Amino acid sequence: MPHILAADIGGTSSRFGFFDAPSGGGLRLQGEIVRLRTGEAASFGGLLARLFAEPRPFAAAACDLAALAVPGPVQDGVCVAPNIRWRIDLAELGQAGLARGALLNDFAAQAFACRSGALAGAVVLQRGRRPFGVGGVVAVVGAGTGLGHCALTPDGRGGLLAVPSEGGHMAFPFVGDAEHAYGEQLRRAAGIPYCHGDAVVTGSGLARLHEHLTGEALTPAEVGARLERSPRTVEWFARFYGRVARNYALAVMALGGVCISGGVAARNPVLVQHPAFLAEFRSAPSAGHAELLAGLPVVLNRDEDFGVHGAALFGMQLLERD
């Protein structure tokens, strides 16, 4: 029975799941998801060594594959993540006694998770004309420490292909004088050449927006705790989030639907349940495109361990093709 270590390495925390793949098919999580503070490790290898410093459902030597979702682009088994001070390199697996591993972008893992049982508890934001996942490409967009994007499509061999994107680093499209004034203020304050999604639709972006609209300089968690008393912050952020989701759905022709993921909306669902989110998502210059967008299923994933399950599914697909 294969053993898979699946992980979602984040800028703030990292989650690990120990899975087996019974002969009857599917994946089974052994024990609980393990959470470690990413910044408390001095290196990637050190993080994995900390994981196995305590007894786990199976030892590193018994692991057939470590499937590790990472917050950035992957090249030749290496990821230089913008929000982690050390680089993630598969060459360091041996420090923890692991023999084989594979890296995938963290939102590729989110995309794979859309085909796992982890999506069962998703909140429906828009029903669409067909069930979620049926009829074509699925788009996943999510605000957390960064703004992730990924598309999931059949690979033509009976499996799935995740197509990662660094869309969070593309220029953010502000609309109207008030938004452009905010964008210019944000650009100057952040010292960046242009405002990109990571600066606008993320936890830090929520805090910056709230300060711009109210004058209150708060942490993202503090803003989240007072959203009921901050209607302008909610309305603006919901509009921005809906715009990001719409633009990516159109970019990849997400006829299978859109999944909103990431910690910001998972912890503060009002930010996508506000009417401004769907109003912006459905807005388009042509009636045909507006109709298309209104017919797409849109769901909100509130399971913050979602990426771990997606990494496990990715790992199982790799092992099946050995």
CSV table of C-alpha atoms in Angstrom, one decimal:
chain,number,residue,atom,x,y,z
A,1,MET,CA,0.0,0.0,0.0
A,2,PRO,CA,1.7,3.3,-1.1
A,3,HIS,CA,2.4,6.0,1.5
A,4,ILE,CA,2.3,9.6,0.5
A,5,LEU,CA,3.4,12.6,2.6
A,6,ALA,CA,1.4,15.6,1.3
A,7,ALA,CA,2.2,19.1,2.3
A,8,ASP,CA,1.1,22.7,1.7
A,9,ILE,CA,4.1,24.9,2.5
A,10,GLY,CA,2.9,28.4,3.2
A,11,GLY,CA,4.6,31.7,4.0
A,12,THR,CA,3.2,31.7,7.5
A,13,SER,CA,2.4,28.0,8.3
A,14,SER,CA,2.9,24.6,6.7
A,15,ARG,CA,0.5,21.8,6.8
A,16,PHE,CA,1.3,18.1,6.4
A,17,GLY,CA,-0.9,15.1,5.9
A,18,PHE,CA,0.1,11.4,5.9
A,19,PHE,CA,-1.9,9.4,3.4
A,20,ASP,CA,-2.2,5.8,2.2
A,21,ALA,CA,-3.7,4.6,-1.0
A,22,PRO,CA,-5.7,1.4,-0.4
A,23,SER,CA,-5.9,-1.2,-3.2
A,24,GLY,CA,-9.6,-0.4,-3.8
A,25,GLY,CA,-8.7,3.1,-4.9
A,26,GLY,CA,-8.8,6.6,-3.3
A,27,LEU,CA,-6.8,8.2,-0.6
A,28,ARG,CA,-7.1,7.8,3.2
A,29,LEU,CA,-5.7,10.4,5.6
A,30,GLN,CA,-3.9,8.8,8.5
A,31,GLY,CA,-4.3,10.7,11.7
A,32,GLU,CA,-4.6,14.5,11.8
A,33,ILE,CA,-3.2,17.3,9.6
A,34,VAL,CA,0.1,18.5,11.2
A,35,ARG,CA,0.8,22.2,11.3
A,36,LEU,CA,4.2,23.8,11.8
A,37,ARG,CA,5.3,27.5,11.7
A,38,THR,CA,7.3,27.9,8.5
A,39,GLY,CA,9.4,30.7,9.8
A,40,GLU,CA,10.6,28.7,12.8
A,41,ALA,CA,12.7,26.5,10.6
A,42,ALA,CA,16.1,27.7,9.3
A,43,SER,CA,15.7,25.9,6.0
A,44,PHE,CA,13.4,23.6,4.0
A,45,GLY,CA,15.3,20.5,5.1
A,46,GLY,CA,15.1,21.8,8.6
A,47,LEU,CA,11.3,22.1,8.4
A,48,LEU,CA,11.0,18.5,7.2
A,49,ALA,CA,13.4,17.3,10.0
A,50,ARG,CA,11.2,19.1,12.5
A,51,LEU,CA,8.2,17.3,11.1
A,52,PHE,CA,9.8,13.9,11.7
A,53,ALA,CA,11.3,14.8,15.1
A,54,GLU,CA,8.1,13.4,16.6
A,55,PRO,CA,6.3,10.1,15.9
A,56,ARG,CA,4.2,10.2,12.8
A,57,PRO,CA,1.7,7.7,11.2
A,58,PHE,CA,4.6,6.4,9.1
A,59,ALA,CA,8.4,7.1,9.1
A,60,ALA,CA,10.2,9.1,6.4
A,61,ALA,CA,11.9,5.9,5.2
A,62,ALA,CA,8.4,4.3,4.6
A,63,CYS,CA,7.3,7.2,2.5
A,64,ASP,CA,6.9,6.3,-1.2
A,65,LEU,CA,6.6,10.0,-2.3
A,66,ALA,CA,6.6,13.4,-0.7
A,67,ALA,CA,4.2,15.6,-2.7
A,68,LEU,CA,4.8,19.2,-1.6
A,69,ALA,CA,2.8,22.2,-2.6
A,70,VAL,CA,4.9,25.4,-2.6
A,71,PRO,CA,4.0,29.1,-2.8
A,72,GLY,CA,5.7,30.1,-6.0
A,73,PRO,CA,6.9,28.9,-9.4
A,74,VAL,CA,8.7,25.5,-9.6
A,75,GLN,CA,11.7,25.0,-11.8
A,76,ASP,CA,13.9,21.9,-11.8
A,77,GLY,CA,12.8,20.8,-8.3
A,78,VAL,CA,13.4,24.2,-6.8
A,79,CYS,CA,11.1,27.0,-5.7
A,80,VAL,CA,12.2,30.5,-4.6
A,81,ALA,CA,9.0,31.6,-2.7
A,82,PRO,CA,8.5,35.4,-2.3
A,83,ASN,CA,7.2,35.1,1.3
A,84,ILE,CA,9.7,32.6,2.7
A,85,ARG,CA,13.3,33.5,3.5
A,86,TRP,CA,14.8,30.2,2.4
A,87,ARG,CA,14.4,28.4,-0.9
A,88,ILE,CA,12.6,25.1,-1.3
A,89,ASP,CA,14.9,22.5,-2.9
A,90,LEU,CA,14.2,18.8,-3.3
A,91,ALA,CA,17.9,18.1,-2.8
A,92,GLU,CA,17.3,18.7,0.9
A,93,LEU,CA,14.8,15.9,1.3
A,94,GLY,CA,17.5,13.6,2.6
A,95,GLN,CA,17.9,15.7,5.7
A,96,ALA,CA,14.6,14.2,6.9
A,97,GLY,CA,15.3,10.7,5.5
A,98,LEU,CA,12.9,11.1,2.5
A,99,ALA,CA,14.0,9.4,-0.7
A,100,ARG,CA,11.7,10.8,-3.3
A,101,GLY,CA,9.7,14.0,-3.7
A,102,ALA,CA,7.9,16.2,-6.2
A,103,LEU,CA,7.1,19.9,-6.0
A,104,LEU,CA,4.0,21.6,-7.4
A,105,ASN,CA,2.7,25.1,-7.1
A,106,ASP,CA,0.4,25.6,-4.1
A,107,PHE,CA,-2.5,26.6,-6.3
A,108,ALA,CA,-1.9,23.6,-8.5
A,109,ALA,CA,-2.6,21.6,-5.3
A,110,GLN,CA,-5.7,23.7,-4.7
A,111,ALA,CA,-6.8,22.8,-8.3
A,112,PHE,CA,-6.3,19.1,-7.8
A,113,ALA,CA,-8.2,19.3,-4.5
A,114,CYS,CA,-11.3,20.3,-6.5
A,115,ARG,CA,-11.5,16.7,-7.6
A,116,SER,CA,-11.1,15.4,-4.1
A,117,GLY,CA,-13.7,14.9,-1.3
A,118,ALA,CA,-12.3,18.0,0.4
A,119,LEU,CA,-14.6,20.1,-1.8
A,120,ALA,CA,-17.7,18.5,-0.3
A,121,GLY,CA,-18.2,21.3,2.2
A,122,ALA,CA,-17.9,24.2,-0.2
A,123,VAL,CA,-20.3,27.1,0.0
A,124,VAL,CA,-22.2,27.7,-3.3
A,125,LEU,CA,-22.0,31.3,-4.3
A,126,GLN,CA,-23.5,30.9,-7.8
A,127,ARG,CA,-25.2,27.7,-8.9
A,128,GLY,CA,-24.5,28.0,-12.7
A,129,ARG,CA,-26.1,26.0,-15.4
A,130,ARG,CA,-24.2,22.8,-14.8
A,131,PRO,CA,-22.7,21.2,-11.6
A,132,PHE,CA,-19.3,22.3,-10.6
A,133,GLY,CA,-16.5,20.5,-12.4
A,134,VAL,CA,-18.6,19.4,-15.3
A,135,GLY,CA,-18.1,20.7,-18.9
A,136,GLY,CA,-14.5,22.0,-19.0
A,137,VAL,CA,-11.7,23.8,-17.2
A,138,VAL,CA,-12.0,24.7,-13.5
A,139,ALA,CA,-10.4,27.9,-12.3
A,140,VAL,CA,-9.2,28.3,-8.7
A,141,VAL,CA,-8.5,31.8,-7.3
A,142,GLY,CA,-7.6,32.5,-3.8
A,143,ALA,CA,-6.4,35.3,-1.6
A,144,GLY,CA,-4.1,34.6,1.4
A,145,THR,CA,-0.6,35.8,2.0
A,146,GLY,CA,-0.5,36.1,-1.8
A,147,LEU,CA,-3.1,35.9,-4.6
A,148,GLY,CA,-3.0,32.4,-6.2
A,149,HIS,CA,-4.4,31.3,-9.6
A,150,CYS,CA,-4.5,27.9,-11.2
A,151,ALA,CA,-6.6,26.1,-13.9
A,152,LEU,CA,-7.4,22.3,-13.9
A,153,THR,CA,-8.1,20.4,-17.1
A,154,PRO,CA,-8.2,16.8,-18.2
A,155,ASP,CA,-4.8,15.7,-19.4
A,156,GLY,CA,-6.1,13.4,-22.2
A,157,ARG,CA,-4.8,10.3,-20.5
A,158,GLY,CA,-7.5,9.8,-18.0
A,159,GLY,CA,-5.9,12.1,-15.4
A,160,LEU,CA,-5.7,15.7,-14.6
A,161,LEU,CA,-3.4,18.6,-15.5
A,162,ALA,CA,-3.0,21.6,-13.3
A,163,VAL,CA,-1.8,24.7,-15.1
A,164,PRO,CA,-0.3,27.2,-12.6
A,165,SER,CA,-0.3,30.9,-13.0
A,166,GLU,CA,1.5,33.8,-11.4
A,167,GLY,CA,-1.5,36.0,-12.0
A,168,GLY,CA,-1.1,37.6,-8.6
A,169,HIS,CA,1.9,39.4,-10.0
A,170,MET,CA,0.0,40.9,-12.9
A,171,ALA,CA,-1.1,44.5,-12.8
A,172,PHE,CA,-4.4,45.0,-11.0
A,173,PRO,CA,-7.1,46.7,-13.1
A,174,PHE,CA,-8.6,49.6,-11.1
A,175,VAL,CA,-11.7,51.2,-12.5
A,176,GLY,CA,-12.9,54.8,-12.0
A,177,ASP,CA,-11.4,57.8,-10.4
A,178,ALA,CA,-11.8,56.7,-6.7
A,179,GLU,CA,-10.2,53.3,-7.4
A,180,HIS,CA,-7.3,54.9,-9.4
A,181,ALA,CA,-6.7,57.4,-6.6
A,182,TYR,CA,-6.4,54.5,-4.2
A,183,GLY,CA,-4.1,52.6,-6.5
A,184,GLU,CA,-1.8,55.5,-6.8
A,185,GLN,CA,-1.7,56.0,-3.1
A,186,LEU,CA,-1.0,52.3,-2.6
A,187,ARG,CA,1.7,52.2,-5.3
A,188,ARG,CA,3.6,55.1,-3.6
A,189,ALA,CA,3.2,53.7,-0.1
A,190,ALA,CA,4.3,50.2,-1.1
A,191,GLY,CA,7.2,51.5,-3.2
A,192,ILE,CA,6.2,49.3,-6.2
A,193,PRO,CA,6.3,50.1,-9.9
A,194,TYR,CA,2.6,49.1,-10.4
A,195,CYS,CA,-0.1,47.7,-8.2
A,196,HIS,CA,-0.5,43.9,-8.7
A,197,GLY,CA,-3.0,41.4,-7.3
A,198,ASP,CA,-0.7,40.5,-4.4
A,199,ALA,CA,-0.8,44.1,-3.2
A,200,VAL,CA,-4.6,44.4,-3.5
A,201,VAL,CA,-6.5,41.1,-3.0
A,202,THR,CA,-4.6,39.5,-0.1
A,203,GLY,CA,-4.7,39.8,3.7
A,204,SER,CA,-2.2,42.6,3.6
A,205,GLY,CA,-4.3,44.2,0.8
A,206,LEU,CA,-7.4,44.1,3.0
A,207,ALA,CA,-5.5,45.9,5.7
A,208,ARG,CA,-4.2,48.6,3.3
A,209,LEU,CA,-7.7,49.1,1.8
A,210,HIS,CA,-9.3,49.5,5.2
A,211,GLU,CA,-6.7,52.0,6.3
A,212,HIS,CA,-7.3,54.0,3.0
A,213,LEU,CA,-11.1,54.0,3.5
A,214,THR,CA,-11.2,54.6,7.3
A,215,GLY,CA,-7.8,55.9,8.5
A,216,GLU,CA,-7.5,52.9,10.8
A,217,ALA,CA,-4.1,51.1,10.6
A,218,LEU,CA,-4.9,47.5,11.6
A,219,THR,CA,-3.6,44.0,11.0
A,220,PRO,CA,-5.5,41.8,8.6
A,221,ALA,CA,-6.9,39.8,11.5
A,222,GLU,CA,-8.0,43.0,13.3
A,223,VAL,CA,-9.8,44.2,10.1
A,224,GLY,CA,-11.5,40.8,9.7
A,225,ALA,CA,-12.8,41.0,13.3
A,226,ARG,CA,-14.6,44.3,12.6
A,227,LEU,CA,-15.9,43.8,9.0
A,228,GLU,CA,-19.5,44.0,10.3
A,229,ARG,CA,-18.8,47.6,11.2
A,230,SER,CA,-16.8,48.3,8.0
A,231,PRO,CA,-19.3,48.2,5.1
A,232,ARG,CA,-17.2,50.2,2.7
A,233,THR,CA,-14.2,48.0,3.2
A,234,VAL,CA,-16.3,44.9,2.6
A,235,GLU,CA,-17.9,46.4,-0.5
A,236,TRP,CA,-14.7,47.5,-2.1
A,237,PHE,CA,-12.8,44.3,-1.4
A,238,ALA,CA,-15.7,42.1,-2.6
A,239,ARG,CA,-15.7,44.1,-5.8
A,240,PHE,CA,-12.0,43.7,-6.2
A,241,TYR,CA,-12.2,39.9,-5.5
A,242,GLY,CA,-15.0,39.5,-8.0
A,243,ARG,CA,-13.0,41.3,-10.7
A,244,VAL,CA,-10.0,39.0,-10.1
A,245,ALA,CA,-12.3,35.9,-10.3
A,246,ARG,CA,-14.0,37.1,-13.5
A,247,ASN,CA,-10.8,38.0,-15.3
A,248,TYR,CA,-9.2,34.6,-14.6
A,249,ALA,CA,-12.4,32.7,-15.5
A,250,LEU,CA,-12.4,34.5,-18.9
A,251,ALA,CA,-8.7,34.0,-19.4
A,252,VAL,CA,-8.9,30.2,-19.0
A,253,MET,CA,-12.6,29.8,-20.2
A,254,ALA,CA,-13.5,28.2,-16.9
A,255,LEU,CA,-16.7,26.4,-18.2
A,256,GLY,CA,-16.3,23.9,-15.3
A,257,GLY,CA,-16.6,26.6,-12.8
A,258,VAL,CA,-14.6,28.8,-10.4
A,259,CYS,CA,-13.5,27.9,-6.9
A,260,ILE,CA,-12.6,30.7,-4.5
A,261,SER,CA,-10.0,29.4,-2.0
A,262,GLY,CA,-7.4,30.9,0.3
A,263,GLY,CA,-7.5,32.0,3.9
A,264,VAL,CA,-8.9,35.5,3.5
A,265,ALA,CA,-12.4,34.4,2.3
A,266,ALA,CA,-12.3,31.2,4.3
A,267,ARG,CA,-12.1,33.2,7.5
A,268,ASN,CA,-14.2,36.1,6.2
A,269,PRO,CA,-16.8,34.7,3.9
A,270,VAL,CA,-18.7,38.0,3.8
A,271,LEU,CA,-16.0,39.3,1.4
A,272,VAL,CA,-17.3,37.0,-1.3
A,273,GLN,CA,-20.9,36.7,-0.2
A,274,HIS,CA,-21.5,40.4,-0.4
A,275,PRO,CA,-23.6,41.3,-3.5
A,276,ALA,CA,-20.7,43.3,-4.9
A,277,PHE,CA,-18.7,40.2,-5.5
A,278,LEU,CA,-21.1,38.5,-8.0
A,279,ALA,CA,-22.2,41.8,-9.5
A,280,GLU,CA,-18.6,42.4,-10.5
A,281,PHE,CA,-18.0,38.8,-11.5
A,282,ARG,CA,-21.0,38.9,-13.9
A,283,SER,CA,-20.1,42.4,-15.3
A,284,ALA,CA,-18.8,42.4,-18.9
A,285,PRO,CA,-18.8,44.8,-21.9
A,286,SER,CA,-20.9,42.4,-24.0
A,287,ALA,CA,-24.2,40.7,-23.2
A,288,GLY,CA,-22.9,37.4,-24.4
A,289,HIS,CA,-20.0,37.4,-22.0
A,290,ALA,CA,-22.2,38.6,-19.1
A,291,GLU,CA,-24.5,35.7,-19.8
A,292,LEU,CA,-21.6,33.3,-19.9
A,293,LEU,CA,-20.3,34.5,-16.5
A,294,ALA,CA,-23.7,34.3,-15.0
A,295,GLY,CA,-24.0,30.6,-16.0
A,296,LEU,CA,-20.7,29.5,-14.4
A,297,PRO,CA,-20.8,27.7,-11.0
A,298,VAL,CA,-18.9,29.5,-8.3
A,299,VAL,CA,-18.1,28.0,-5.0
A,300,LEU,CA,-16.2,29.0,-1.9
A,301,ASN,CA,-13.8,26.5,-0.3
A,302,ARG,CA,-13.5,27.1,3.5
A,303,ASP,CA,-11.3,24.1,4.2
A,304,GLU,CA,-7.9,25.6,4.9
A,305,ASP,CA,-6.3,22.1,4.6
A,306,PHE,CA,-7.6,21.9,1.0
A,307,GLY,CA,-4.1,22.1,-0.6
A,308,VAL,CA,-2.9,19.1,1.4
A,309,HIS,CA,-5.6,16.9,-0.1
A,310,GLY,CA,-4.8,18.2,-3.6
A,311,ALA,CA,-1.1,17.5,-3.1
A,312,ALA,CA,-2.0,14.0,-2.1
A,313,LEU,CA,-4.1,13.5,-5.2
A,314,PHE,CA,-1.3,14.8,-7.4
A,315,GLY,CA,1.1,12.4,-5.6
A,316,MET,CA,-1.2,9.4,-6.1
A,317,GLN,CA,-1.4,10.2,-9.9
A,318,LEU,CA,2.4,10.3,-10.1
A,319,LEU,CA,2.7,6.9,-8.4
A,320,GLU,CA,0.0,5.4,-10.6
A,321,ARG,CA,2.0,6.3,-13.7
A,322,ASP,CA,5.3,4.8,-12.5
